[in-house]
CSV table of C-alpha atoms in Angstrom, one decimal:
chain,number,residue,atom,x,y,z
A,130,UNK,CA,-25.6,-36.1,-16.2
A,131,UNK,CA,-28.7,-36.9,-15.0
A,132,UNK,CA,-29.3,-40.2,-16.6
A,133,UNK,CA,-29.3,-42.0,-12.9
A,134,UNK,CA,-32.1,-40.3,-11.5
A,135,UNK,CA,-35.3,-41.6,-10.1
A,136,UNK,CA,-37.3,-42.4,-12.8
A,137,UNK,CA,-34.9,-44.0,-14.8
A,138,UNK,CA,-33.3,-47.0,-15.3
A,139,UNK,CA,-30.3,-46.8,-12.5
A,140,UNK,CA,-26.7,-46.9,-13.0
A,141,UNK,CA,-24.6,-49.0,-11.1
A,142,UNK,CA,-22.9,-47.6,-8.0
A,143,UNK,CA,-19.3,-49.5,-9.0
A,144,UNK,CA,-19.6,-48.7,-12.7
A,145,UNK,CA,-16.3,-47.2,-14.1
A,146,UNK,CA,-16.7,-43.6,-15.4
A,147,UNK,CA,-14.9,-42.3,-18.4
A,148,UNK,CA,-11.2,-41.9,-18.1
A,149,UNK,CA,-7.6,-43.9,-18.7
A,150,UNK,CA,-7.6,-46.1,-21.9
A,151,UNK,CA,-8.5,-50.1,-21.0
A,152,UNK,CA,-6.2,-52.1,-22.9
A,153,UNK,CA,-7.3,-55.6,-24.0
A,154,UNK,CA,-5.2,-58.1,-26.2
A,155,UNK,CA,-7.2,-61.0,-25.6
A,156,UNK,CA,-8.2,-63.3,-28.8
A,157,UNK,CA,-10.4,-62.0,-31.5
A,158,UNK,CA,-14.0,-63.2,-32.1
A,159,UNK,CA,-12.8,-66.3,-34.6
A,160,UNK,CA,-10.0,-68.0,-31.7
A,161,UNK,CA,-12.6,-67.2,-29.1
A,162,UNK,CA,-15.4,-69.7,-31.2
A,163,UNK,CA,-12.2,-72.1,-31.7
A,164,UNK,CA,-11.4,-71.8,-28.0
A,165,UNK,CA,-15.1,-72.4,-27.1
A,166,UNK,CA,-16.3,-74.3,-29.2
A,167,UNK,CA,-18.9,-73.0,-31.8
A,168,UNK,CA,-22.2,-73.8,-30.4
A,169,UNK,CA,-21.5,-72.9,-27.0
A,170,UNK,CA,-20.0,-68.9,-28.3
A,171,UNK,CA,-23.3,-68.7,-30.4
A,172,UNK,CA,-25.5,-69.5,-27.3
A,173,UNK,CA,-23.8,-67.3,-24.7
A,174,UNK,CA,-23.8,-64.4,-27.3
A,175,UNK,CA,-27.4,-64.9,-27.7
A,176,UNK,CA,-28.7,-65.1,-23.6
A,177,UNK,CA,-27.1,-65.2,-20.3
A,178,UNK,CA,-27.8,-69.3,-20.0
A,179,UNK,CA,-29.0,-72.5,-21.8
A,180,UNK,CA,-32.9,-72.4,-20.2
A,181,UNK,CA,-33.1,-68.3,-21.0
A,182,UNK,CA,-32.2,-69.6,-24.2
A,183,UNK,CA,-35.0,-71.4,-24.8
A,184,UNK,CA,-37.8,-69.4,-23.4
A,185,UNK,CA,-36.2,-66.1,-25.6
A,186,UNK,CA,-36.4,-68.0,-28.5
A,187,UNK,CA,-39.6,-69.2,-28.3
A,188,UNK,CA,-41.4,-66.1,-27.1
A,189,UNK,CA,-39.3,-64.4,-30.7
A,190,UNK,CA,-40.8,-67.4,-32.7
A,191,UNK,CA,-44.0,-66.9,-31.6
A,192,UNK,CA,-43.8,-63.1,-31.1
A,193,UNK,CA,-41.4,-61.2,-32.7
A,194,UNK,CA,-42.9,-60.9,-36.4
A,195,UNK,CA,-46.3,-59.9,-35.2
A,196,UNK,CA,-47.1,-56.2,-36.6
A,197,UNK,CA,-49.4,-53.6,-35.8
A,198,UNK,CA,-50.9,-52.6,-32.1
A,199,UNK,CA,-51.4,-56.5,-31.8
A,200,UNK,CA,-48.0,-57.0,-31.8
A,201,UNK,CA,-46.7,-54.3,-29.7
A,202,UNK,CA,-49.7,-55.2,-26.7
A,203,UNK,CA,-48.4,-59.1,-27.2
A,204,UNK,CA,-45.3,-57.9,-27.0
A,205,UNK,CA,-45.7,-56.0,-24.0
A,206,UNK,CA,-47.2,-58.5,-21.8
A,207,UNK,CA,-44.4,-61.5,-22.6
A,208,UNK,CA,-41.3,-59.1,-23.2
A,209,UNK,CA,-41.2,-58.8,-19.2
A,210,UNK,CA,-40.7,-62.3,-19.1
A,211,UNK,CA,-37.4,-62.0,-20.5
A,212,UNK,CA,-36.3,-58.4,-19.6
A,213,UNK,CA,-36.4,-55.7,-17.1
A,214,UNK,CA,-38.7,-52.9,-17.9
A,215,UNK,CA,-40.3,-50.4,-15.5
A,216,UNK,CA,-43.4,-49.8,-17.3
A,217,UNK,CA,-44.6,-51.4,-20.6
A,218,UNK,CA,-41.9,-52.0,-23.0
A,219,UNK,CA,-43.3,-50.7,-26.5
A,220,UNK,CA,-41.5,-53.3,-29.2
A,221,UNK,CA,-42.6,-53.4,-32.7
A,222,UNK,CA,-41.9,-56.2,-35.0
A,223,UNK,CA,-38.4,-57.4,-35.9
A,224,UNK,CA,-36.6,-55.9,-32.4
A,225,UNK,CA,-34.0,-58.2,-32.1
A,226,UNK,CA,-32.4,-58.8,-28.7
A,227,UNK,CA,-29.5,-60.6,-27.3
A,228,UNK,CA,-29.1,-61.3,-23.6
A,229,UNK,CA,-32.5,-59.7,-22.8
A,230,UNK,CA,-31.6,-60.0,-19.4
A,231,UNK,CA,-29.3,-57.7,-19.4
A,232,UNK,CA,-31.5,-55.1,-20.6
A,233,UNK,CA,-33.5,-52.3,-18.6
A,234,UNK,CA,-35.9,-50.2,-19.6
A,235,UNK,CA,-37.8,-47.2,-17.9
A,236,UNK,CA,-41.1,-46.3,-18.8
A,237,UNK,CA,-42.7,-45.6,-22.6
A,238,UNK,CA,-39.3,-46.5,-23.5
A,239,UNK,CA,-40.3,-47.2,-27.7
A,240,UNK,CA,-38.4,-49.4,-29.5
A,241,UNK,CA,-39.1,-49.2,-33.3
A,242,UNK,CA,-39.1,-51.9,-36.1
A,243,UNK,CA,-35.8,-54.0,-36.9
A,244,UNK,CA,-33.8,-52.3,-33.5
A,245,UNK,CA,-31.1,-54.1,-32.8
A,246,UNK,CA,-29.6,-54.3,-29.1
A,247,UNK,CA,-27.1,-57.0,-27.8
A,248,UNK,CA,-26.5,-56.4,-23.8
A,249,UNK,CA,-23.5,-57.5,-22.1
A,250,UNK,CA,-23.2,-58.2,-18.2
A,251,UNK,CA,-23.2,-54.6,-17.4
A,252,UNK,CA,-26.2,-54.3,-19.6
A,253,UNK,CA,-28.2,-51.7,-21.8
A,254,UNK,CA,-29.9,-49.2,-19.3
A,255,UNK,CA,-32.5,-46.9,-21.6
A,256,UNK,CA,-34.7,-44.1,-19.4
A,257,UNK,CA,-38.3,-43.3,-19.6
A,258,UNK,CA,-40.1,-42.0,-22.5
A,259,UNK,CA,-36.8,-42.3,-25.5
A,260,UNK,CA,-37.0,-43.5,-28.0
A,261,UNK,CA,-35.2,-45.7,-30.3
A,262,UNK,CA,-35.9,-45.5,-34.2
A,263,UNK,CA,-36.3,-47.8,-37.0
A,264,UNK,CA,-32.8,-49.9,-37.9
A,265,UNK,CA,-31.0,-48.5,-35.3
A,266,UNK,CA,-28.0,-50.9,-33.3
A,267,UNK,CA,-26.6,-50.6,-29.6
A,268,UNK,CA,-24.3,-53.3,-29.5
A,269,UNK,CA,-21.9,-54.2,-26.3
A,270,UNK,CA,-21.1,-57.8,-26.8
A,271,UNK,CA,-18.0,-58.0,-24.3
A,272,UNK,CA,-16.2,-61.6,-24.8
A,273,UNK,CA,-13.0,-59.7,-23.9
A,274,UNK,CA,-14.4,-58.7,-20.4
A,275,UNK,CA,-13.8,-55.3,-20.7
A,276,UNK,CA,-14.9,-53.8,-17.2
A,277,UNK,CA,-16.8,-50.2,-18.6
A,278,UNK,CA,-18.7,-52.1,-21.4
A,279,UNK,CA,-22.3,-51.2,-21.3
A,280,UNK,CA,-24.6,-48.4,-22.5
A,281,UNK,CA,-26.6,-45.8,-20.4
A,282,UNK,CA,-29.3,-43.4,-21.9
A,283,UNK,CA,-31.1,-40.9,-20.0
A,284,UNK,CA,-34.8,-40.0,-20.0
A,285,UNK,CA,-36.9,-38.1,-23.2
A,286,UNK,CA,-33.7,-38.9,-25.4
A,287,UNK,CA,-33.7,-39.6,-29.6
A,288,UNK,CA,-31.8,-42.1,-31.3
A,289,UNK,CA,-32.2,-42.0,-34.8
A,290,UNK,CA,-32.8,-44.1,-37.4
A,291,UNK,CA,-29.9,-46.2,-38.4
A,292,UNK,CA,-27.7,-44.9,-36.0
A,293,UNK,CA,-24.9,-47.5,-34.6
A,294,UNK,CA,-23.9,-47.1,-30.5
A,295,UNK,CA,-21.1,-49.3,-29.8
A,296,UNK,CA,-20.3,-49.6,-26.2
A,297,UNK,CA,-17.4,-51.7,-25.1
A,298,UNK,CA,-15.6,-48.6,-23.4
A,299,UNK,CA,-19.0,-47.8,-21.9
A,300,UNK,CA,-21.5,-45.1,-23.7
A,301,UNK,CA,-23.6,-42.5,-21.4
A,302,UNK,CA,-25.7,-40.7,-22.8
A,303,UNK,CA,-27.8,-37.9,-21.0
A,304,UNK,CA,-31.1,-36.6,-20.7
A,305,UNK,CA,-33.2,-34.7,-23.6
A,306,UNK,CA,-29.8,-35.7,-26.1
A,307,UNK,CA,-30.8,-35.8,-29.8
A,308,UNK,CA,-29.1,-38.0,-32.1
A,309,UNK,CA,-30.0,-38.0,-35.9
A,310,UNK,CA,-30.1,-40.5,-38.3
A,311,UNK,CA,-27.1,-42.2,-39.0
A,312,UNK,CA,-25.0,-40.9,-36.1
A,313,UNK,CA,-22.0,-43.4,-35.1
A,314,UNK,CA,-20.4,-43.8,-31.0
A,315,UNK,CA,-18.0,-46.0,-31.4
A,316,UNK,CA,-16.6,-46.7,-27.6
A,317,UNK,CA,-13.8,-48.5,-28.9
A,318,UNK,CA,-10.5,-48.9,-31.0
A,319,UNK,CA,-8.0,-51.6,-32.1
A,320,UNK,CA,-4.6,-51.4,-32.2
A,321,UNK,CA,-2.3,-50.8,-34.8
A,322,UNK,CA,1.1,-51.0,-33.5
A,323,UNK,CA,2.1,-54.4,-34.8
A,324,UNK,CA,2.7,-54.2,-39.0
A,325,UNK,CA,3.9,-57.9,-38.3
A,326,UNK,CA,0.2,-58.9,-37.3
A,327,UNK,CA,-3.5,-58.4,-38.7
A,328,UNK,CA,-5.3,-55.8,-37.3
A,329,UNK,CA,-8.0,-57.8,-36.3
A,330,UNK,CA,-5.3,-60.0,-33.7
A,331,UNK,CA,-3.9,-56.8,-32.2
A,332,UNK,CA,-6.5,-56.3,-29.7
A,333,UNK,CA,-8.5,-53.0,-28.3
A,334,UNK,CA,-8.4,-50.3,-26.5
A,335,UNK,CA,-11.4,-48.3,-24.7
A,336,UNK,CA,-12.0,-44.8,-23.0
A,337,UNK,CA,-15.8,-44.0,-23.0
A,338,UNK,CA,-17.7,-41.9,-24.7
A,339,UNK,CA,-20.0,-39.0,-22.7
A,340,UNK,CA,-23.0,-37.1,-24.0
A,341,UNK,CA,-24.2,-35.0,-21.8
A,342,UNK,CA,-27.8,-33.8,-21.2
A,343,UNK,CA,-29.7,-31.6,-24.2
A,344,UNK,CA,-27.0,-32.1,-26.8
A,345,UNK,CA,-27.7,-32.6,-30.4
A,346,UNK,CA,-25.7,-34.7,-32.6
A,347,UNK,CA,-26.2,-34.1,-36.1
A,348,UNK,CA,-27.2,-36.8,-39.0
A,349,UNK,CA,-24.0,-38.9,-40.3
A,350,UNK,CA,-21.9,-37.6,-37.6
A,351,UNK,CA,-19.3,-40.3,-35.6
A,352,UNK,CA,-18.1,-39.9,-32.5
A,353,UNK,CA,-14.6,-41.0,-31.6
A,354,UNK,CA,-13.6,-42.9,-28.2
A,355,UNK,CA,-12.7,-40.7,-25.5
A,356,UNK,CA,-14.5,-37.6,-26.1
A,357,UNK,CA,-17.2,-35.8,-23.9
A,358,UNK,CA,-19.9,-34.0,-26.1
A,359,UNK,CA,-21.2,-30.7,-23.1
A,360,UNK,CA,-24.4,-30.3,-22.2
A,361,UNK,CA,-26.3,-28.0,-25.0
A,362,UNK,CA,-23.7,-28.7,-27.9
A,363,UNK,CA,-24.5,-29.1,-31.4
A,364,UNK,CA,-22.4,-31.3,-33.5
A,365,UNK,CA,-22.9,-30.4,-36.7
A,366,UNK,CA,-23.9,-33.2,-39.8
A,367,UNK,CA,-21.0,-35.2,-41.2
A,368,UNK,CA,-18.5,-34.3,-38.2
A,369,UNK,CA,-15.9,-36.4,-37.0
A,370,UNK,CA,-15.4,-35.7,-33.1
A,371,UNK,CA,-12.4,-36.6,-31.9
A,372,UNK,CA,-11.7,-34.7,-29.1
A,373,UNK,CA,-14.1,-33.1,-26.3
A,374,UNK,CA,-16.8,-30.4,-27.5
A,375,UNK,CA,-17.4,-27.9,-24.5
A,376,UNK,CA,-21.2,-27.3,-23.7
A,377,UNK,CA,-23.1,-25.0,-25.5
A,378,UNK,CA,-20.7,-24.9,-28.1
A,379,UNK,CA,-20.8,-25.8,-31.8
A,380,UNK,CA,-18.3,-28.3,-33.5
A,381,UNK,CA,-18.3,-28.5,-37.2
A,382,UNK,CA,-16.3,-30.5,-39.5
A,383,UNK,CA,-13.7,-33.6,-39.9
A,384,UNK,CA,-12.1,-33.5,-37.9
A,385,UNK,CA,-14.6,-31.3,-35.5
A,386,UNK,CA,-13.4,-28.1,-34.5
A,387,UNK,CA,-15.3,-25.2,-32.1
A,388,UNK,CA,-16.1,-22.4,-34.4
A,389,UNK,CA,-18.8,-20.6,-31.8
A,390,UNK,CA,-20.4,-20.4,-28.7
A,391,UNK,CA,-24.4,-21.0,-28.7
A,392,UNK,CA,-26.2,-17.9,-27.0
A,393,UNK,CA,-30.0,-16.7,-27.3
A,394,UNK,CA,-28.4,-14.2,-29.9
A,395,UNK,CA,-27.4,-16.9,-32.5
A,396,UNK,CA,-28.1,-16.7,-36.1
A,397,UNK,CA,-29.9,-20.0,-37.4
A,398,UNK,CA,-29.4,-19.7,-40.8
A,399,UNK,CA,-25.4,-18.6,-40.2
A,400,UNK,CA,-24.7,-21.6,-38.0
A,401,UNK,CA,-25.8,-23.7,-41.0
A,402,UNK,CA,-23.8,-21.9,-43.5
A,403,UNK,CA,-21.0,-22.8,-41.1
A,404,UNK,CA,-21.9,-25.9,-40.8
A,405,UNK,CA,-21.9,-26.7,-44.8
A,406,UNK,CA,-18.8,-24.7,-45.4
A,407,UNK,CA,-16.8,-26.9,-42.6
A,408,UNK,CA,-18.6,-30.2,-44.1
A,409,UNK,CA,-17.6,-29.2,-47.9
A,410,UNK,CA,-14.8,-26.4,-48.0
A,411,UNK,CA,-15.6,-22.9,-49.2
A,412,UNK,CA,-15.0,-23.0,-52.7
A,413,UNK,CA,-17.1,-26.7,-53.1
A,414,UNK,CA,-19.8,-24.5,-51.2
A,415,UNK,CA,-19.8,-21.6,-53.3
A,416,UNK,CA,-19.5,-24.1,-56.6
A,417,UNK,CA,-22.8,-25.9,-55.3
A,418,UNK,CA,-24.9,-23.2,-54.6
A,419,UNK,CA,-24.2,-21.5,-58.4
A,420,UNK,CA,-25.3,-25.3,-59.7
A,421,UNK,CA,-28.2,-24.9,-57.7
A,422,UNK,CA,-28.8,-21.2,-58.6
A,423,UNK,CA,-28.5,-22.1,-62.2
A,424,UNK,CA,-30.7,-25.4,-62.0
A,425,UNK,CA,-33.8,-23.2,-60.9
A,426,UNK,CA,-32.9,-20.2,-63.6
């Protein structure tokens, strides 16, 4: 990928790439705030030290409701206070963000209204000119120290609206990558293996989650931890990925499957036949369609 290149915001040289599952059975959220102490969890959740605290909050107080162009040019000019941004960051109203300074942004990176993203030591990195759309969460709070944790995006990338990016095994995501509305990556999993204890106490394991430059992830789809999404591949609405798609491929279904190769020969209107049989089953298809045919009759 080519999310580390000049104009973007840089990946670190030591990072840890995709690969062997990082296990972690260190305490859940609740024995971490009774370790901790509740006060002190909430505050290191929120910024990266006690003073940071204070000036994050009160720049949100005063700044964060404010709509319109006023908001976004306040915005602009105090946001670099508190984060690192290679151009002007463009925040609307209701951006919420946790550990700011952990967060880079490249140039005309857009945040849009109620965004949510919560940065960890290794950070959020977001390159130039993506943007991020209304409702939309990339969240790598990492209290378990997990050493991939963190989220990369490359340049001229779309995250849609509502769409949840969870990155404790660490989520890269390339260059000119589409993601529709409601799209899931979900960089982590808990274990199981215990029927003696909750879920919840078992602990987590992480892999990473790849998507590599010009891919398009359809609306509703959910992206498993481990897999690699090629370069050019679609992944069709509603599909459950839970192994690699190759590039220029497309992956229908739940779970996915390959059913073709992408060529300058392909039939639009086929692909999305395929893509609504694998989502609803053949018959279900063919039933919804006569409804449909009969509803306009």
């Amino acid at each position: 990928m080519s999310v580390n290149g000049e104009r973007t915001a840089p990946l670190k040289p030591e990072e840890p790439r995709q690969g062997v599952a990082v296990v972690s059975r260190r305490p859940a959220a609740a024995e971490t705030v009774s370790q901790r102490g509740a006060l002190r969890y909430y505050v290191e959740a929120q910024s990266t030290g006690l003073g940071r605290y204070v000036l994050e909050q009160t720049l949100f107080f005063f700044l964060q409701g404010i709509p319109s162009l006023i908001g976004v040019g306040l915005r602009a000019l105090a946001y670099r206070l508190i984060l690192k941004s290679d151009g002007v960051p463009l925040v609307e109203d209701r951006v919420r963000l946790c550990q700011p300074a952990n967060i880079r942004l490249g140039r005309r990176v857009y945040l849009d209204h109620s965004v949510y993203l919560h940065a960890c030591p290794q950070g959020i990195f977001i390159g130039d000119e993506t943007f991020v759309m209304h409702g939309s969460v990339l969240h790598v709070y990492n209290f378990r120290d997990l050493p991939k944790a963190g989220i990369w995006i490359g340049r001229k990338s779309y995250i849609g609206e509502r769409c949840v990016i969870r990155g404790q095994g660490g989520v890269r995501i390339g260059d000119s990558v589409l993601l529709a509305p409601g799209v899931q990556v979900l960089a982590v999993n808990h274990l199981f293996d215990d029927p003696a204890q909750p879920v919840i106490q078992q602990g987590i394991t992480t892999q990473g989650i790849v998507v590599e430059d010009g891919a398009w992830i359809g609306a509703g789809a959910i992206l498993l931890d481990g897999v690699r999404v090629g370069a050019g591949a679609v992944v069709g609405a509603g599909a459950v990925v839970t192994r690699d798609v190759p590039s220029h491929t497309l992956a229908v279904g739940a779970p996915a499957r390959i059913v073709r190769r992408l060529d300058a020969n392909l039939d639009v209107e086929e692909m999305q036949g395929e893509i609504l049989e694998a989502a609803y089953g053949e018959e279900e298809l063919r039933r919804a369609v006569a409804d449909s045919l009969r509803r306009k009759q």
